[in-house]
mmCIF file of C-alpha atoms in Angstrom:
data_model
loop_
_atom_site.group_PDB
_atom_site.id
_atom_site.type_symbol
_atom_site.label_atom_id
_atom_site.label_comp_id
_atom_site.label_asym_id
_atom_site.label_seq_id
_atom_site.Cartn_x
_atom_site.Cartn_y
_atom_site.Cartn_z
ATOM 1 C CA UNK A 1 52.919 38.107 -68.751
ATOM 2 C CA UNK A 2 53.894 38.206 -72.437
ATOM 3 C CA UNK A 3 50.897 38.678 -74.725
ATOM 4 C CA UNK A 4 50.429 39.758 -78.333
ATOM 5 C CA UNK A 5 46.967 40.877 -79.453
ATOM 6 C CA UNK A 6 45.993 40.283 -83.066
ATOM 7 C CA UNK A 7 43.848 43.170 -84.215
ATOM 8 C CA UNK A 8 43.000 44.877 -87.483
ATOM 9 C CA UNK A 9 40.740 47.595 -88.769
ATOM 10 C CA UNK A 10 37.975 45.004 -88.981
ATOM 11 C CA UNK A 11 35.527 47.070 -86.958
ATOM 12 C CA UNK A 12 35.775 49.943 -89.442
ATOM 13 C CA UNK A 13 35.498 47.548 -92.400
ATOM 14 C CA UNK A 14 32.483 45.783 -90.926
ATOM 15 C CA UNK A 15 30.717 49.063 -90.213
ATOM 16 C CA UNK A 16 31.463 50.412 -93.702
ATOM 17 C CA UNK A 17 30.348 47.403 -95.725
ATOM 18 C CA UNK A 18 26.680 47.233 -96.522
ATOM 19 C CA UNK A 19 26.303 43.533 -95.896
ATOM 20 C CA UNK A 20 25.190 41.062 -93.286
ATOM 21 C CA UNK A 21 26.965 42.346 -90.190
ATOM 22 C CA UNK A 22 26.731 39.035 -88.364
ATOM 23 C CA UNK A 23 28.408 37.145 -91.202
ATOM 24 C CA UNK A 24 31.116 39.776 -91.493
ATOM 25 C CA UNK A 25 31.894 39.729 -87.815
ATOM 26 C CA UNK A 26 31.870 35.942 -87.679
ATOM 27 C CA UNK A 27 34.222 35.761 -90.674
ATOM 28 C CA UNK A 28 36.557 38.239 -89.004
ATOM 29 C CA UNK A 29 36.514 36.339 -85.698
ATOM 30 C CA UNK A 30 37.293 33.019 -87.384
ATOM 31 C CA UNK A 31 40.098 34.575 -89.445
ATOM 32 C CA UNK A 32 41.647 36.191 -86.358
ATOM 33 C CA UNK A 33 41.507 32.915 -84.423
ATOM 34 C CA UNK A 34 43.036 30.917 -87.293
ATOM 35 C CA UNK A 35 45.771 33.517 -87.628
ATOM 36 C CA UNK A 36 46.557 33.299 -83.917
ATOM 37 C CA UNK A 37 46.765 29.501 -84.107
ATOM 38 C CA UNK A 38 49.054 29.735 -87.140
ATOM 39 C CA UNK A 39 51.278 32.114 -85.158
ATOM 40 C CA UNK A 40 51.305 29.660 -82.255
ATOM 41 C CA UNK A 41 52.553 26.907 -84.583
ATOM 42 C CA UNK A 42 55.275 29.182 -85.960
ATOM 43 C CA UNK A 43 56.381 29.979 -82.398
ATOM 44 C CA UNK A 44 56.740 26.268 -81.691
ATOM 45 C CA UNK A 45 58.846 25.789 -84.835
ATOM 46 C CA UNK A 46 61.048 28.720 -83.852
ATOM 47 C CA UNK A 47 61.624 27.243 -80.375
ATOM 48 C CA UNK A 48 62.765 23.991 -81.995
ATOM 49 C CA UNK A 49 65.161 25.956 -84.198
ATOM 50 C CA UNK A 50 66.481 28.479 -81.657
ATOM 51 C CA UNK A 51 66.799 26.317 -78.527
ATOM 52 C CA UNK A 52 68.852 23.214 -77.827
ATOM 53 C CA UNK A 53 66.469 20.280 -77.292
ATOM 54 C CA UNK A 54 63.488 22.230 -75.906
ATOM 55 C CA UNK A 55 61.286 20.183 -73.603
ATOM 56 C CA UNK A 56 57.650 19.376 -74.463
ATOM 57 C CA UNK A 57 56.764 21.672 -71.551
ATOM 58 C CA UNK A 58 58.502 24.587 -73.281
ATOM 59 C CA UNK A 59 57.097 23.743 -76.719
ATOM 60 C CA UNK A 60 53.567 23.732 -75.305
ATOM 61 C CA UNK A 61 54.018 26.909 -73.261
ATOM 62 C CA UNK A 62 52.035 29.252 -75.507
ATOM 63 C CA UNK A 63 48.280 29.718 -75.556
ATOM 64 C CA UNK A 64 45.661 31.252 -77.837
ATOM 65 C CA UNK A 65 42.613 33.180 -76.710
ATOM 66 C CA UNK A 66 40.096 33.036 -79.515
ATOM 67 C CA UNK A 67 38.140 35.919 -81.029
ATOM 68 C CA UNK A 68 34.346 36.033 -81.248
ATOM 69 C CA UNK A 69 31.707 38.221 -82.870
ATOM 70 C CA UNK A 70 31.627 40.521 -79.846
ATOM 71 C CA UNK A 71 35.377 40.558 -79.345
ATOM 72 C CA UNK A 72 37.203 40.975 -82.659
ATOM 73 C CA UNK A 73 40.598 40.314 -81.169
ATOM 74 C CA UNK A 74 42.635 37.124 -80.772
ATOM 75 C CA UNK A 75 45.480 36.747 -78.310
ATOM 76 C CA UNK A 76 48.728 34.791 -78.369
ATOM 77 C CA UNK A 77 50.651 34.614 -75.104
ATOM 78 C CA UNK A 78 53.030 32.645 -72.921
ATOM 79 C CA UNK A 79 51.610 30.869 -69.903
ATOM 80 C CA UNK A 80 52.459 32.582 -66.616
ATOM 81 C CA UNK A 81 51.080 29.893 -64.287
ATOM 82 C CA UNK A 82 52.052 26.288 -63.643
ATOM 83 C CA UNK A 83 50.569 23.610 -61.391
ATOM 84 C CA UNK A 84 54.022 22.060 -61.087
ATOM 85 C CA UNK A 85 57.362 23.379 -62.218
ATOM 86 C CA UNK A 86 58.383 26.837 -63.320
ATOM 87 C CA UNK A 87 55.909 29.048 -65.219
ATOM 88 C CA UNK A 88 57.005 29.210 -68.849
ATOM 89 C CA UNK A 89 57.147 32.999 -68.852
ATOM 90 C CA UNK A 90 59.938 32.822 -66.259
ATOM 91 C CA UNK A 91 62.402 31.041 -68.525
ATOM 92 C CA UNK A 92 61.171 32.244 -71.922
ATOM 93 C CA UNK A 93 60.945 35.900 -70.915
ATOM 94 C CA UNK A 94 64.747 36.440 -70.841
ATOM 95 C CA UNK A 95 65.059 34.586 -74.164
ATOM 96 C CA UNK A 96 62.624 37.067 -75.707
ATOM 97 C CA UNK A 97 63.810 40.323 -74.200
ATOM 98 C CA UNK A 98 67.268 39.371 -72.978
ATOM 99 C CA UNK A 99 68.592 40.046 -69.478
ATOM 100 C CA UNK A 100 68.929 37.991 -66.314
ATOM 101 C CA UNK A 101 66.960 34.820 -65.926
ATOM 102 C CA UNK A 102 64.923 34.118 -62.827
ATOM 103 C CA UNK A 103 65.948 31.591 -60.208
ATOM 104 C CA UNK A 104 64.911 27.999 -60.804
ATOM 105 C CA UNK A 105 63.187 25.977 -58.073
ATOM 106 C CA UNK A 106 66.436 24.152 -57.420
ATOM 107 C CA UNK A 107 68.233 27.455 -56.853
ATOM 108 C CA UNK A 108 65.454 28.822 -54.664
ATOM 109 C CA UNK A 109 65.652 25.724 -52.462
ATOM 110 C CA UNK A 110 69.413 26.147 -52.088
ATOM 111 C CA UNK A 111 69.093 29.851 -51.383
ATOM 112 C CA UNK A 112 66.360 29.324 -48.786
ATOM 113 C CA UNK A 113 68.767 27.112 -46.846
ATOM 114 C CA UNK A 114 71.734 29.485 -47.143
ATOM 115 C CA UNK A 115 73.453 27.138 -49.580
ATOM 116 C CA UNK A 116 73.469 29.532 -52.545
ATOM 117 C CA UNK A 117 74.661 33.129 -52.073
ATOM 118 C CA UNK A 118 72.386 35.953 -53.131
ATOM 119 C CA UNK A 119 72.999 37.100 -56.695
ATOM 120 C CA UNK A 120 74.422 33.756 -57.829
ATOM 121 C CA UNK A 121 73.065 30.999 -60.059
ATOM 122 C CA UNK A 122 73.665 27.248 -60.228
ATOM 123 C CA UNK A 123 74.868 25.699 -63.498
ATOM 124 C CA UNK A 124 75.715 22.029 -64.160
ATOM 125 C CA UNK A 125 79.289 20.889 -63.533
ATOM 126 C CA UNK A 126 81.228 18.001 -65.031
ATOM 127 C CA UNK A 127 79.674 15.459 -62.619
ATOM 128 C CA UNK A 128 76.105 16.550 -63.373
ATOM 129 C CA UNK A 129 73.752 13.963 -64.850
ATOM 130 C CA UNK A 130 72.121 15.510 -67.927
ATOM 131 C CA UNK A 131 68.770 14.338 -69.284
ATOM 132 C CA UNK A 132 67.735 14.069 -72.904
ATOM 133 C CA UNK A 133 66.831 17.755 -73.043
ATOM 134 C CA UNK A 134 70.174 19.033 -71.809
ATOM 135 C CA UNK A 135 68.946 19.760 -68.279
ATOM 136 C CA UNK A 136 70.241 18.410 -65.001
ATOM 137 C CA UNK A 137 68.295 15.254 -64.105
ATOM 138 C CA UNK A 138 65.554 15.636 -61.517
ATOM 139 C CA UNK A 139 66.716 12.460 -59.830
ATOM 140 C CA UNK A 140 70.171 13.859 -59.170
ATOM 141 C CA UNK A 141 68.720 17.189 -58.041
ATOM 142 C CA UNK A 142 66.574 15.386 -55.458
ATOM 143 C CA UNK A 143 69.589 13.386 -54.239
ATOM 144 C CA UNK A 144 71.576 16.572 -53.756
ATOM 145 C CA UNK A 145 68.774 18.442 -52.012
ATOM 146 C CA UNK A 146 67.993 15.468 -49.799
ATOM 147 C CA UNK A 147 71.653 15.204 -48.828
ATOM 148 C CA UNK A 148 71.770 18.928 -48.104
ATOM 149 C CA UNK A 149 68.393 18.848 -46.342
ATOM 150 C CA UNK A 150 66.695 21.213 -48.748
ATOM 151 C CA UNK A 151 64.483 18.775 -50.669
ATOM 152 C CA UNK A 152 61.153 19.956 -49.266
ATOM 153 C CA UNK A 153 61.588 23.354 -50.914
ATOM 154 C CA UNK A 154 62.136 21.765 -54.320
ATOM 155 C CA UNK A 155 59.286 19.291 -54.148
ATOM 156 C CA UNK A 156 56.757 22.005 -53.366
ATOM 157 C CA UNK A 157 56.496 21.693 -49.610
ATOM 158 C CA UNK A 158 57.543 24.478 -47.266
ATOM 159 C CA UNK A 159 59.198 23.684 -43.972
ATOM 160 C CA UNK A 160 57.298 24.489 -40.778
ATOM 161 C CA UNK A 161 60.472 25.513 -39.067
ATOM 162 C CA UNK A 162 63.491 27.412 -40.264
ATOM 163 C CA UNK A 163 66.622 25.316 -40.548
ATOM 164 C CA UNK A 164 69.877 27.238 -40.755
ATOM 165 C CA UNK A 165 72.662 25.256 -42.352
ATOM 166 C CA UNK A 166 76.310 26.276 -42.380
ATOM 167 C CA UNK A 167 77.848 27.652 -45.534
ATOM 168 C CA UNK A 168 80.011 24.547 -45.928
ATOM 169 C CA UNK A 169 78.018 21.377 -45.453
ATOM 170 C CA UNK A 170 78.798 17.693 -45.899
ATOM 171 C CA UNK A 171 75.782 15.395 -45.799
ATOM 172 C CA UNK A 172 75.164 11.708 -46.413
ATOM 173 C CA UNK A 173 71.972 10.205 -47.708
ATOM 174 C CA UNK A 174 71.285 6.720 -46.437
ATOM 175 C CA UNK A 175 68.513 4.292 -47.103
ATOM 176 C CA UNK A 176 67.365 2.056 -44.286
ATOM 177 C CA UNK A 177 67.983 -1.081 -46.309
ATOM 178 C CA UNK A 178 71.242 0.054 -47.922
ATOM 179 C CA UNK A 179 74.523 -1.315 -46.690
ATOM 180 C CA UNK A 180 76.820 1.027 -48.542
ATOM 181 C CA UNK A 181 77.200 4.769 -48.355
ATOM 182 C CA UNK A 182 75.303 6.884 -50.809
ATOM 183 C CA UNK A 183 76.731 9.875 -52.634
ATOM 184 C CA UNK A 184 78.266 12.571 -50.458
ATOM 185 C CA UNK A 185 77.879 16.223 -51.416
ATOM 186 C CA UNK A 186 79.211 19.430 -49.957
ATOM 187 C CA UNK A 187 78.990 23.124 -50.757
ATOM 188 C CA UNK A 188 82.321 24.899 -50.840
ATOM 189 C CA UNK A 189 85.599 25.667 -52.633
ATOM 190 C CA UNK A 190 87.803 22.547 -52.656
ATOM 191 C CA UNK A 191 91.516 22.536 -53.275
ATOM 192 C CA UNK A 192 92.261 25.015 -50.528
ATOM 193 C CA UNK A 193 89.862 27.532 -52.080
ATOM 194 C CA UNK A 194 91.444 27.371 -55.519
ATOM 195 C CA UNK A 195 88.490 25.637 -57.180
ATOM 196 C CA UNK A 196 85.171 27.403 -57.879
ATOM 197 C CA UNK A 197 82.373 27.636 -55.361
ATOM 198 C CA UNK A 198 79.664 25.089 -55.941
ATOM 199 C CA UNK A 199 78.233 21.716 -54.979
ATOM 200 C CA UNK A 200 80.833 18.973 -55.134
ATOM 201 C CA UNK A 201 80.474 15.211 -54.970
ATOM 202 C CA UNK A 202 82.944 13.051 -53.065
ATOM 203 C CA UNK A 203 84.103 9.851 -54.759
ATOM 204 C CA UNK A 204 85.850 7.383 -52.474
ATOM 205 C CA UNK A 205 88.292 4.708 -53.591
ATOM 206 C CA UNK A 206 90.261 2.009 -51.838
ATOM 207 C CA UNK A 207 93.266 4.284 -51.350
ATOM 208 C CA UNK A 208 91.823 7.762 -51.208
ATOM 209 C CA UNK A 209 89.105 10.002 -52.582
ATOM 210 C CA UNK A 210 88.416 12.651 -55.171
ATOM 211 C CA UNK A 211 85.868 15.386 -55.701
ATOM 212 C CA UNK A 212 84.061 16.474 -58.855
ATOM 213 C CA UNK A 213 81.793 19.492 -59.425
ATOM 214 C CA UNK A 214 78.118 18.665 -59.780
ATOM 215 C CA UNK A 215 77.004 22.298 -59.749
ATOM 216 C CA UNK A 216 79.087 25.441 -60.185
ATOM 217 C CA UNK A 217 77.913 28.780 -58.804
ATOM 218 C CA UNK A 218 78.162 31.749 -61.120
ATOM 219 C CA UNK A 219 77.131 35.379 -60.908
ATOM 220 C CA UNK A 220 76.465 35.590 -64.639
ATOM 221 C CA UNK A 221 73.197 34.260 -66.027
ATOM 222 C CA UNK A 222 72.539 36.739 -68.806
ATOM 223 C CA UNK A 223 70.617 35.842 -71.938
ATOM 224 C CA UNK A 224 70.731 37.516 -75.316
ATOM 225 C CA UNK A 225 67.419 37.929 -77.098
ATOM 226 C CA UNK A 226 67.086 34.940 -79.436
ATOM 227 C CA UNK A 227 63.347 34.265 -79.579
ATOM 228 C CA UNK A 228 61.534 36.961 -81.586
ATOM 229 C CA UNK A 229 58.091 36.295 -80.140
ATOM 230 C CA UNK A 230 56.451 39.577 -81.224
ATOM 231 C CA UNK A 231 58.116 39.590 -84.634
ATOM 232 C CA UNK A 232 56.918 36.067 -85.445
ATOM 233 C CA UNK A 233 53.324 36.846 -84.458
ATOM 234 C CA UNK A 234 53.317 40.094 -86.429
ATOM 235 C CA UNK A 235 54.735 38.409 -89.552
ATOM 236 C CA UNK A 236 52.158 35.626 -89.453
ATOM 237 C CA UNK A 237 49.351 38.169 -89.003
ATOM 238 C CA UNK A 238 50.571 40.166 -92.000
ATOM 239 C CA UNK A 239 50.951 36.985 -94.064
ATOM 240 C CA UNK A 240 47.743 35.121 -93.236
ATOM 241 C CA UNK A 241 44.930 37.317 -91.987
ATOM 242 C CA UNK A 242 43.710 38.976 -95.192
ATOM 243 C CA UNK A 243 43.545 35.706 -97.101
ATOM 244 C CA UNK A 244 41.797 33.920 -94.233
ATOM 245 C CA UNK A 245 39.258 36.725 -93.883
ATOM 246 C CA UNK A 246 38.501 36.702 -97.608
ATOM 247 C CA UNK A 247 38.239 32.911 -97.566
ATOM 248 C CA UNK A 248 35.652 33.068 -94.790
ATOM 249 C CA UNK A 249 33.644 35.787 -96.549
ATOM 250 C CA UNK A 250 33.536 33.802 -99.805
ATOM 251 C CA UNK A 251 32.635 30.614 -97.984
ATOM 252 C CA UNK A 252 29.671 32.236 -96.306
ATOM 253 C CA UNK A 253 28.572 34.040 -99.471
ATOM 254 C CA UNK A 254 28.375 30.733 -101.342
ATOM 255 C CA UNK A 255 26.599 28.854 -98.567
#
């Protein structure tokens, strides 16, 4: 979990000022909450600047926990749970602190079926279908996993029985009403082992065939820190809180 708490010396100020304590505490709570929401908006802007075509899921991955009169503290964090998909903290965490990224669901499904070696990651190859956000299309991922008999792990269902697949697998996906062969995929090193390990697609022609890489396996998936989460929140707090607190105090004094 990645969380930043917005605090100040409000408690000491409130206790020292000879004024309506309830109004002071309420003003402080509102100012803290508004500051946290301003920080959340700045984080979204920074994602749009720092990342290449971030998805709406990523842009909406932060949350704010509001302050109240009994809890003079607001919280800005990154969601660490997800009903579907990967929790945002899994892919944003390495962007904030650097280091290795966690396995994606696609990679976990491959690894669970012995199709991705331990310590390796899957990155798009030249035959990968890329969506509008620069990610491999979910449709193609499902085709590959279905062909390699690993789709149930990706779609959120766990198999009731273990299915051990060989390290080099060729599989065909057919539809009952289809007359022609669907895409063929295999995991391996084509070209007599000269080409990189990955998932390759077979393209057949009238006088032969060819293979193209859909996914390449790599042992390097390191990220440099490029999303200054804590720094952004701290700068917004320093910029906005005092003015917001004063604004609330004046508003309540005049009401």
